[in-house]
mmCIF file of C-alpha atoms in Angstrom:
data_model
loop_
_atom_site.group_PDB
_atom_site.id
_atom_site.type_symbol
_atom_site.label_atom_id
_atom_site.label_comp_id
_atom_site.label_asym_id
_atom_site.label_seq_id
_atom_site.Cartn_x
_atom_site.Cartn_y
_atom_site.Cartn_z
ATOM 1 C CA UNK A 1 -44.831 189.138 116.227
ATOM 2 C CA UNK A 2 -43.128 193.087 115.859
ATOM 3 C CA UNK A 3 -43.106 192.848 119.417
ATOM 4 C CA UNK A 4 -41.164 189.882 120.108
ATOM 5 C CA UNK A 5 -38.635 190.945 117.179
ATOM 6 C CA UNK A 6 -38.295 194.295 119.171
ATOM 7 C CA UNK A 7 -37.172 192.709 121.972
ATOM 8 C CA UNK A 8 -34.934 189.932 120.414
ATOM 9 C CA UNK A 9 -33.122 193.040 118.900
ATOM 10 C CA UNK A 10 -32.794 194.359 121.749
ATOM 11 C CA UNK A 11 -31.441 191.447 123.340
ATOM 12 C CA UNK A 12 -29.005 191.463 120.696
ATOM 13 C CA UNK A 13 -28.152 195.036 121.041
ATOM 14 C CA UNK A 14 -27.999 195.102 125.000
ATOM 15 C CA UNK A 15 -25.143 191.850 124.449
ATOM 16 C CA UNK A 16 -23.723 194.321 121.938
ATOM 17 C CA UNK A 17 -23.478 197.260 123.726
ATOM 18 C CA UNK A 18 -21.293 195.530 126.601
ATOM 19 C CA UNK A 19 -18.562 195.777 124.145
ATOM 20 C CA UNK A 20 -15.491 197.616 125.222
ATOM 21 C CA UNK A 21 -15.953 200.864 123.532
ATOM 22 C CA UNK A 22 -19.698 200.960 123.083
ATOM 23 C CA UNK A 23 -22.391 202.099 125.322
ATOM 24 C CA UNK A 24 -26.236 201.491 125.678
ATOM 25 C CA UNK A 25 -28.679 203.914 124.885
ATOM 26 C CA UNK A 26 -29.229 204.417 128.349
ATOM 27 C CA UNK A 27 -26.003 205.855 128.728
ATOM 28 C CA UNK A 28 -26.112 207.404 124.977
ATOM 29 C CA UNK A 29 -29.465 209.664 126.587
ATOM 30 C CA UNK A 30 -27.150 210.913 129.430
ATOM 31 C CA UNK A 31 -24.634 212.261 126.936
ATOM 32 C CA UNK A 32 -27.072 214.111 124.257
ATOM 33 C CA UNK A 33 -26.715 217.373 125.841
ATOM 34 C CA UNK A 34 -23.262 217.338 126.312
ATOM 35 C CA UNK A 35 -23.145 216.211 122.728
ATOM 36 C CA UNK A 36 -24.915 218.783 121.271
ATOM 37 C CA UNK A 37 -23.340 221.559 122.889
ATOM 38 C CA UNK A 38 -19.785 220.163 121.859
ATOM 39 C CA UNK A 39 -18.823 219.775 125.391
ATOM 40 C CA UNK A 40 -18.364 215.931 125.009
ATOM 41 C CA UNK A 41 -13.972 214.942 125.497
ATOM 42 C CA UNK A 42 -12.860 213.527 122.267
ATOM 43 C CA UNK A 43 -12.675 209.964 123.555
ATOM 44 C CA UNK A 44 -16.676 209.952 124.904
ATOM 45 C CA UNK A 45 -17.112 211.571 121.793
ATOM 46 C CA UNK A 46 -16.349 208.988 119.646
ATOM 47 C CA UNK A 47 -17.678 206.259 121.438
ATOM 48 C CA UNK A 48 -21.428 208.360 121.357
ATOM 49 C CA UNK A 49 -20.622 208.500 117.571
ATOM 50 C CA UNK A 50 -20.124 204.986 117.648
ATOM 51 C CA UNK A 51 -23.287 204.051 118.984
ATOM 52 C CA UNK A 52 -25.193 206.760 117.007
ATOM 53 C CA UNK A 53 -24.125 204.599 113.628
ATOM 54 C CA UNK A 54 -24.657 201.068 115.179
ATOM 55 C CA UNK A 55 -28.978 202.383 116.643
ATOM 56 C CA UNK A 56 -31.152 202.833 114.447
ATOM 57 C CA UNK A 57 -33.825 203.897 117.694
ATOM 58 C CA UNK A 58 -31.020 206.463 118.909
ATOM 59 C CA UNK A 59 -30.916 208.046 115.548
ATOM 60 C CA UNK A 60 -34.328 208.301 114.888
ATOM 61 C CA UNK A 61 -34.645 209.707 118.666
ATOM 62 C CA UNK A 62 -31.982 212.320 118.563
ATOM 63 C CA UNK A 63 -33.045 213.683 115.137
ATOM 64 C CA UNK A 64 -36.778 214.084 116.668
ATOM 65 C CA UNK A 65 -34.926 215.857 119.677
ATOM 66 C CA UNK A 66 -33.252 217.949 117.486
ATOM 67 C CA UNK A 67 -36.335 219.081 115.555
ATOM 68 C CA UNK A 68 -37.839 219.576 119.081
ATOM 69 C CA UNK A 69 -35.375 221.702 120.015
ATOM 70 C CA UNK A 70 -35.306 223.512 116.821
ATOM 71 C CA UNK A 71 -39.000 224.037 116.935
ATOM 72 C CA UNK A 72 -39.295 225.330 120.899
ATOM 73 C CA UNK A 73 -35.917 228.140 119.438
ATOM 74 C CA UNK A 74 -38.532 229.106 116.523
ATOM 75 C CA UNK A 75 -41.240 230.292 118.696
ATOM 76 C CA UNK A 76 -38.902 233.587 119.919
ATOM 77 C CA UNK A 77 -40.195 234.695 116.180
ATOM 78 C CA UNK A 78 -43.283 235.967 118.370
ATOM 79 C CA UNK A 79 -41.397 239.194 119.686
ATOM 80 C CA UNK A 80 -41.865 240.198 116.433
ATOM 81 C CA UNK A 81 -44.993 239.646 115.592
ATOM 82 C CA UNK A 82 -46.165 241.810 119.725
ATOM 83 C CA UNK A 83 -44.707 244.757 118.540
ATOM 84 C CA UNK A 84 -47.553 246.423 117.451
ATOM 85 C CA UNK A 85 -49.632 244.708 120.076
ATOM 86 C CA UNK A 86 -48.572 246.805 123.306
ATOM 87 C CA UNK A 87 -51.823 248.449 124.769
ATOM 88 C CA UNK A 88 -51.238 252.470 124.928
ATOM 89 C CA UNK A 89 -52.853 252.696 128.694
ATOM 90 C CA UNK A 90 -49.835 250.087 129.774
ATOM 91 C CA UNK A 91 -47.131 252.546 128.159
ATOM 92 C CA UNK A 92 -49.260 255.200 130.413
ATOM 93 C CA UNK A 93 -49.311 252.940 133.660
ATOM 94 C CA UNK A 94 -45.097 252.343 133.288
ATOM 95 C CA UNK A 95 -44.652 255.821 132.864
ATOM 96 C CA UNK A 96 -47.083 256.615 135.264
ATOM 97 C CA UNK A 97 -44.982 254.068 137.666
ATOM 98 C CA UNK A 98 -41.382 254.847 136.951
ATOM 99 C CA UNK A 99 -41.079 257.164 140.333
ATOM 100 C CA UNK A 100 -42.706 255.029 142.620
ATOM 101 C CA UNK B 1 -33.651 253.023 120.448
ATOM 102 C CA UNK B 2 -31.447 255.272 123.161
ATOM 103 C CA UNK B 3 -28.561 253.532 124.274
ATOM 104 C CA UNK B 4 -27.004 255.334 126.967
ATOM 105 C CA UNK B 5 -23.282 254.002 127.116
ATOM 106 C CA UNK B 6 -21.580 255.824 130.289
ATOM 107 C CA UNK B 7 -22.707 256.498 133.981
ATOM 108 C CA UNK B 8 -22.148 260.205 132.987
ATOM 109 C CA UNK B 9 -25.226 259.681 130.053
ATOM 110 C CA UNK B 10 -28.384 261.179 131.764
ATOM 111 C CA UNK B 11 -31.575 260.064 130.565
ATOM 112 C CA UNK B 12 -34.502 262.711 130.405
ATOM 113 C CA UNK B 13 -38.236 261.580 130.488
ATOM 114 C CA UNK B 14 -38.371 261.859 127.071
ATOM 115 C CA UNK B 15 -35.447 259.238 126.524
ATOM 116 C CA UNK B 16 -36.877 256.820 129.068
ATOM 117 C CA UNK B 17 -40.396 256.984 127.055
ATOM 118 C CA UNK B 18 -38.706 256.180 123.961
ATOM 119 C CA UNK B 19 -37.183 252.956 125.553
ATOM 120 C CA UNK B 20 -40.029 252.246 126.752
ATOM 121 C CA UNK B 21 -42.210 252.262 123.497
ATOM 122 C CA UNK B 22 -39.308 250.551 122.327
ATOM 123 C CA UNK B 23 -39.134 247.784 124.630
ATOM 124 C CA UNK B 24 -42.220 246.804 125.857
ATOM 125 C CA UNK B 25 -43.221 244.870 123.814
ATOM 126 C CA UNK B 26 -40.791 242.099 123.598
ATOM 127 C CA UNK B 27 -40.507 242.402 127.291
ATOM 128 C CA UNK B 28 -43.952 241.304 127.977
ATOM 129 C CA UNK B 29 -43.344 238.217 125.338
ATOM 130 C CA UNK B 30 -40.693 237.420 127.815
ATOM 131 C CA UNK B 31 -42.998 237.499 130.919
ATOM 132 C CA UNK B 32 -45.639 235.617 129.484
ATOM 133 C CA UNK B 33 -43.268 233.244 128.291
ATOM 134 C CA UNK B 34 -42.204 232.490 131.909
ATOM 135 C CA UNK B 35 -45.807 233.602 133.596
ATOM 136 C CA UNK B 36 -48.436 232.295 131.045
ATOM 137 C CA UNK B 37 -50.589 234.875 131.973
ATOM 138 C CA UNK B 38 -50.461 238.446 129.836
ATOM 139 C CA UNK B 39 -51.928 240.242 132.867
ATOM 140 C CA UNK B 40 -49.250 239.406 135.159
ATOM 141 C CA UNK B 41 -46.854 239.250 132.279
ATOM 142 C CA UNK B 42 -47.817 243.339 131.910
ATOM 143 C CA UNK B 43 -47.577 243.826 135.734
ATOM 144 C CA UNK B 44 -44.044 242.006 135.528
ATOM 145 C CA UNK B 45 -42.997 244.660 132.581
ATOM 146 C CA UNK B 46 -44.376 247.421 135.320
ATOM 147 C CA UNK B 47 -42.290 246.794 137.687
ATOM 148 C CA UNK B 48 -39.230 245.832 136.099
ATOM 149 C CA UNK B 49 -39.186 249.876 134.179
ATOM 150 C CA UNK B 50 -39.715 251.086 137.292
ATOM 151 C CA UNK B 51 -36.467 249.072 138.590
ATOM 152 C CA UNK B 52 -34.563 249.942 134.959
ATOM 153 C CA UNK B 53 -35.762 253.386 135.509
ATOM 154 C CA UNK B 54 -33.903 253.896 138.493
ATOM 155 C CA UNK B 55 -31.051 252.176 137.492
ATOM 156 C CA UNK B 56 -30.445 253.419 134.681
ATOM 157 C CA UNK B 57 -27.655 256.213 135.559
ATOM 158 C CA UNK B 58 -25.859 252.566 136.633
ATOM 159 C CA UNK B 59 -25.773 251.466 133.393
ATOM 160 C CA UNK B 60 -22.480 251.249 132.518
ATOM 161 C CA UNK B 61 -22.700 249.589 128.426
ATOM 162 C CA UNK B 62 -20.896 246.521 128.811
ATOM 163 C CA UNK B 63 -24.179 244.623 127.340
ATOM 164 C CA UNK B 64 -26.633 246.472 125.187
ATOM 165 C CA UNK B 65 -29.749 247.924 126.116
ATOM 166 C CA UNK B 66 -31.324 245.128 125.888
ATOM 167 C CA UNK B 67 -29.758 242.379 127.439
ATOM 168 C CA UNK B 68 -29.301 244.787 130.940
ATOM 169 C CA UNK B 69 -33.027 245.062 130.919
ATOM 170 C CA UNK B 70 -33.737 241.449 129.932
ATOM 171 C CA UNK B 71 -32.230 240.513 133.168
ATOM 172 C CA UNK B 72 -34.718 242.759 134.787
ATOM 173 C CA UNK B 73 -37.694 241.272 133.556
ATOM 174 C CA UNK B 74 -36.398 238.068 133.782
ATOM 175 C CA UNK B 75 -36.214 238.978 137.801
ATOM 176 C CA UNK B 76 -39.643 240.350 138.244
ATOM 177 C CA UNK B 77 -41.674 237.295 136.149
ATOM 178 C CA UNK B 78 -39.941 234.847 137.992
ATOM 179 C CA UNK B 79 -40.405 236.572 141.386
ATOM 180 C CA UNK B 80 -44.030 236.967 140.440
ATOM 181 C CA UNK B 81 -44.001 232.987 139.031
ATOM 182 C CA UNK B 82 -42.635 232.138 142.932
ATOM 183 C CA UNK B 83 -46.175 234.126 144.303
ATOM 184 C CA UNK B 84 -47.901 231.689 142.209
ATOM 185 C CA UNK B 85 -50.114 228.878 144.296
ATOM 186 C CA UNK B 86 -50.951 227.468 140.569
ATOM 187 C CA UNK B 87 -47.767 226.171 139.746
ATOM 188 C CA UNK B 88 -47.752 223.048 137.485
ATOM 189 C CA UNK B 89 -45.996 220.118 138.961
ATOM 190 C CA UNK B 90 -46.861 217.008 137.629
ATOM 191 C CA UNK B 91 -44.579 214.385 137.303
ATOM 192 C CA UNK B 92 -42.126 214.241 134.737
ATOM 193 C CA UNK B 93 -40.914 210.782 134.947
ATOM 194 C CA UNK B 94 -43.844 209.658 132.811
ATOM 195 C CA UNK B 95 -42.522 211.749 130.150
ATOM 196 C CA UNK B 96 -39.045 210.463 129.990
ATOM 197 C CA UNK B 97 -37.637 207.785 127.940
ATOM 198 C CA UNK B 98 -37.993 204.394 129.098
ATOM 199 C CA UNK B 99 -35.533 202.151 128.745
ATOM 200 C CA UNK B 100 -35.007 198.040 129.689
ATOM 201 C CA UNK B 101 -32.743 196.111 132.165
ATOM 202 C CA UNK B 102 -30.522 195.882 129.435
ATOM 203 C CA UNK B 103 -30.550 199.743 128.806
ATOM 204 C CA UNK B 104 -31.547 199.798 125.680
ATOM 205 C CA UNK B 105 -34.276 202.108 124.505
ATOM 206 C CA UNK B 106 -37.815 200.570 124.509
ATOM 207 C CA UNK B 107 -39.437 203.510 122.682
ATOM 208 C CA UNK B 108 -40.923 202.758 119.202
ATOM 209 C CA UNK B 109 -39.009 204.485 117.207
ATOM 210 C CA UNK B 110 -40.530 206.782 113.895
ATOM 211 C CA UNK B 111 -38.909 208.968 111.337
ATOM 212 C CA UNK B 112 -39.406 211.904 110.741
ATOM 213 C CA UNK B 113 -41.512 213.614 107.733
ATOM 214 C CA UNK B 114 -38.915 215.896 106.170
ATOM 215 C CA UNK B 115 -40.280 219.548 106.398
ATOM 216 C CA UNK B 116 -38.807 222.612 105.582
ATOM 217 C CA UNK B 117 -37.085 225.678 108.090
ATOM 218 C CA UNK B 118 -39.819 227.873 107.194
ATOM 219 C CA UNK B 119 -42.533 225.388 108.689
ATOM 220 C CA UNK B 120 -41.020 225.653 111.720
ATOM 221 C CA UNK B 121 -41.693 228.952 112.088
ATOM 222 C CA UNK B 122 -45.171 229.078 110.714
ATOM 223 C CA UNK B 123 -47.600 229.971 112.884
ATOM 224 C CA UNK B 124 -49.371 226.483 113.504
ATOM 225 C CA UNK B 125 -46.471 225.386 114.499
ATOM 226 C CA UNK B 126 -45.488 228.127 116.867
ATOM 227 C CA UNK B 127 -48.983 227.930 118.323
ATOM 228 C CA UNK B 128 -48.954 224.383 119.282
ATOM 229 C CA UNK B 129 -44.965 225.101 120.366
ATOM 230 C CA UNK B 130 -46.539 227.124 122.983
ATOM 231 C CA UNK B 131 -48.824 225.078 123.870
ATOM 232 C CA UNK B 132 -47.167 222.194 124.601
ATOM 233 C CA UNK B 133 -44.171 224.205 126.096
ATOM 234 C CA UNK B 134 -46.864 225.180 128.548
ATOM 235 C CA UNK B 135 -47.732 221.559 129.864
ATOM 236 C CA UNK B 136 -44.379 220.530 130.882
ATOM 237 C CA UNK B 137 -43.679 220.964 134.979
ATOM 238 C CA UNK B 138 -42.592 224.071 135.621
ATOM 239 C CA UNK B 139 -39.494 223.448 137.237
ATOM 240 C CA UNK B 140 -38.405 222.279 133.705
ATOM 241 C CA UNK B 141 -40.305 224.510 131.751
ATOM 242 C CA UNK B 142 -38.464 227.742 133.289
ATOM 243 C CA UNK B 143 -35.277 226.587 132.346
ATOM 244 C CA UNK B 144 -36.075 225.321 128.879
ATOM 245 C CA UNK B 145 -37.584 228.714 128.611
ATOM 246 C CA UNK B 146 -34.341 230.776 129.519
ATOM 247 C CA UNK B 147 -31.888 228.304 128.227
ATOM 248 C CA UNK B 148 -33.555 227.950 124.801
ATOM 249 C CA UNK B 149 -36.468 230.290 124.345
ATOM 250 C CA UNK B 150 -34.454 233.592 125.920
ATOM 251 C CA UNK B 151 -30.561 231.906 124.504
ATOM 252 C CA UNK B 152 -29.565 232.657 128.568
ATOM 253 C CA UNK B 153 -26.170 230.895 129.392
ATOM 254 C CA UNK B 154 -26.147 227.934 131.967
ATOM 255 C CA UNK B 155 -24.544 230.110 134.273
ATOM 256 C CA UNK B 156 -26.937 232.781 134.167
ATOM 257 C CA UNK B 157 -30.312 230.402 134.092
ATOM 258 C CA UNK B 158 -28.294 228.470 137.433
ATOM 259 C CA UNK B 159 -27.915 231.706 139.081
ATOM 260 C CA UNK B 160 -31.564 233.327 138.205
ATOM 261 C CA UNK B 161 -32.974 230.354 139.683
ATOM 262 C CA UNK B 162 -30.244 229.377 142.447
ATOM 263 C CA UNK B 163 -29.784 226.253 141.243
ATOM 264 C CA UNK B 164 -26.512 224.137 140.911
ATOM 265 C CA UNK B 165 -24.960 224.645 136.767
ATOM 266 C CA UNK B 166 -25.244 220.495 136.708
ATOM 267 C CA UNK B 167 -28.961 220.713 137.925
ATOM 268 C CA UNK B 168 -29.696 223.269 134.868
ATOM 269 C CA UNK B 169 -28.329 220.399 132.617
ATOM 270 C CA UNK B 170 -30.217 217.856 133.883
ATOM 271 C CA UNK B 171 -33.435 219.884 134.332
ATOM 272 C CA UNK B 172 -32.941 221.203 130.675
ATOM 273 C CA UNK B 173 -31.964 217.699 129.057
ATOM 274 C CA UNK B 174 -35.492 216.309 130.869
ATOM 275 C CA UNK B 175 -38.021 219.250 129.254
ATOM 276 C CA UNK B 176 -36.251 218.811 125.981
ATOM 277 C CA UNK B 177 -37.108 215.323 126.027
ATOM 278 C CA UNK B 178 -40.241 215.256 127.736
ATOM 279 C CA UNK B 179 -41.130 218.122 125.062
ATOM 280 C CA UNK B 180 -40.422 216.020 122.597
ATOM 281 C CA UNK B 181 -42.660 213.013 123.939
ATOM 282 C CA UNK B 182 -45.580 215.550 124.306
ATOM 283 C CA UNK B 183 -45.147 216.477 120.493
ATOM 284 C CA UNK B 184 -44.396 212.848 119.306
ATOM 285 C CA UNK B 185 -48.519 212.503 118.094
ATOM 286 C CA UNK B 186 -47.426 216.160 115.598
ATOM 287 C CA UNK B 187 -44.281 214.834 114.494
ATOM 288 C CA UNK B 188 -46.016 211.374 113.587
ATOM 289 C CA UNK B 189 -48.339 212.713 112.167
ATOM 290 C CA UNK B 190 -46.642 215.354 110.051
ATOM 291 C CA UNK B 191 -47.360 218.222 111.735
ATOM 292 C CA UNK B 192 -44.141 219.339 112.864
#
């Protein structure tokens, strides 16, 4: 029964999304980067706003993206935490190398 | 840290040990980022001092320190990650979003559990960051890596790996999203 309601929404929504001005997801995935990186022209801009408001499954997908993307920036925190990891004998070996 | 700023800045031994000691150690993070192996990641590291090393009299301080010699290392893990017969490439397609003949999204669709800044930076969740970072195909993961991992610009990921800017994009877009299918059972879950 969810199943069949999932896909009469989105027969409803693909019908919608051939509206002048609106996209479909499809074409909503294409633009994400572009999006997030403010690189989108003002008119494209508005219309991926558009369809960010009117689905639900785009919303829910580019704030799990986001948290993605937020979480694969966090693990740089590592450098950090390797400083006092660095063997002595490979300080040796580089300095042993630098002439060769 | 010694920062030499000027061609006519010499650098003794003892300078270049100091950078050295200083460096290392997020150098290696970067190789092993890109290599997945600390052994090769250390051999990388080698060989990229010995390149700084004789370079350095060239360094003329329009970067930092740092950002020269990132490039370096950069260089020698991804030379050494070309050597490589083991290189991951599975498919990506079947981590992609699907979508129908209508082009609407087919996914089913889950919101997130709200967690805080901090938990994305605890160590669980850096740890299974890594570990899913590392299943992606490589061809993505390098430039997720660079792009997002090591902040590199487009430009500079396109020309480390001689690819086209648009390809970056489109490589990039692909691991975020195929990273993000890979972590979908965490996020469910609560986890992340």
């Amino acid at each position: 029964m969810k199943k069949a309601a999932q896909t009469l929404k989105r027969r409803m929504h693909g019908v919608m999304f051939r509206f002048p001005g609106m996209i479909t997801c499809n074409e909503f995935e294409d633009f994400i980067l572009a999006y997030l990186e403010d690189e989108l022209p003002p008119a494209r801009k508005r219309v991926f706003e558009l369809h960010l408001r009117v689905c639900r499954s785009c919303r829910l997908y580019l704030a799990a993206y986001k948290r993605t993307l937020a979480a694969a920036k966090a693990t740089r925190k590592d450098y950090d935490e390797l400083e006092a990891s660095v063997p002595e004998d490979l300080i040796a070996a580089i300095l042993a190398a630098k002439d060769s | 840290m010694i920062e030499p700023h000027s061609r006519s800045d010499t650098v003794s031994d003892l300078d270049f040990e100091e950078i050295v000691r200083g460096n290392t150690a997020w150098m290696v993070a970067v190789a092993q980022r890109i290599l997945k192996d600390r052994s090769l990641s250390e051999d990388a590291v080698q060989v990229a001092f010995s390149k700084i090393y004789r370079s350095l009299d060239g360094f003329e301080g329009r970067s930092n320190l740092r950002t020269w010699m990132h490039r370096f290392v950069v260089n020698e893990a991804l030379m050494l990650l070309r050597k490589q017969k083991r290189v991951n490439e599975r498919p990506i397609d079947p981590l992609l979003p699907e979508f129908d003949r209508n082009g609407c999204r087919v996914d089913d669709p889950f919101t997130l559990p709200i967690t805080s800044e901090d938990h994305l930076h605890s160590r669980q969740v850096r740890d299974i960051m890594k570990e899913k970072i590392e299943e992606l195909p490589d061809p993505y993961r390098i430039v997720l890596v660079l792009r997002d991992i090591e902040e590199m610009s487009t430009i500079e990921v396109a020309e480390a790996l001689g690819l086209s800017e648009a390809n970056v994009k489109v490589r990039l877009h692909r691991a975020r999203a195929a990273l993000k299918k890979l972590l979908e059972p965490m996020m469910r879950g609560g986890a992340l």
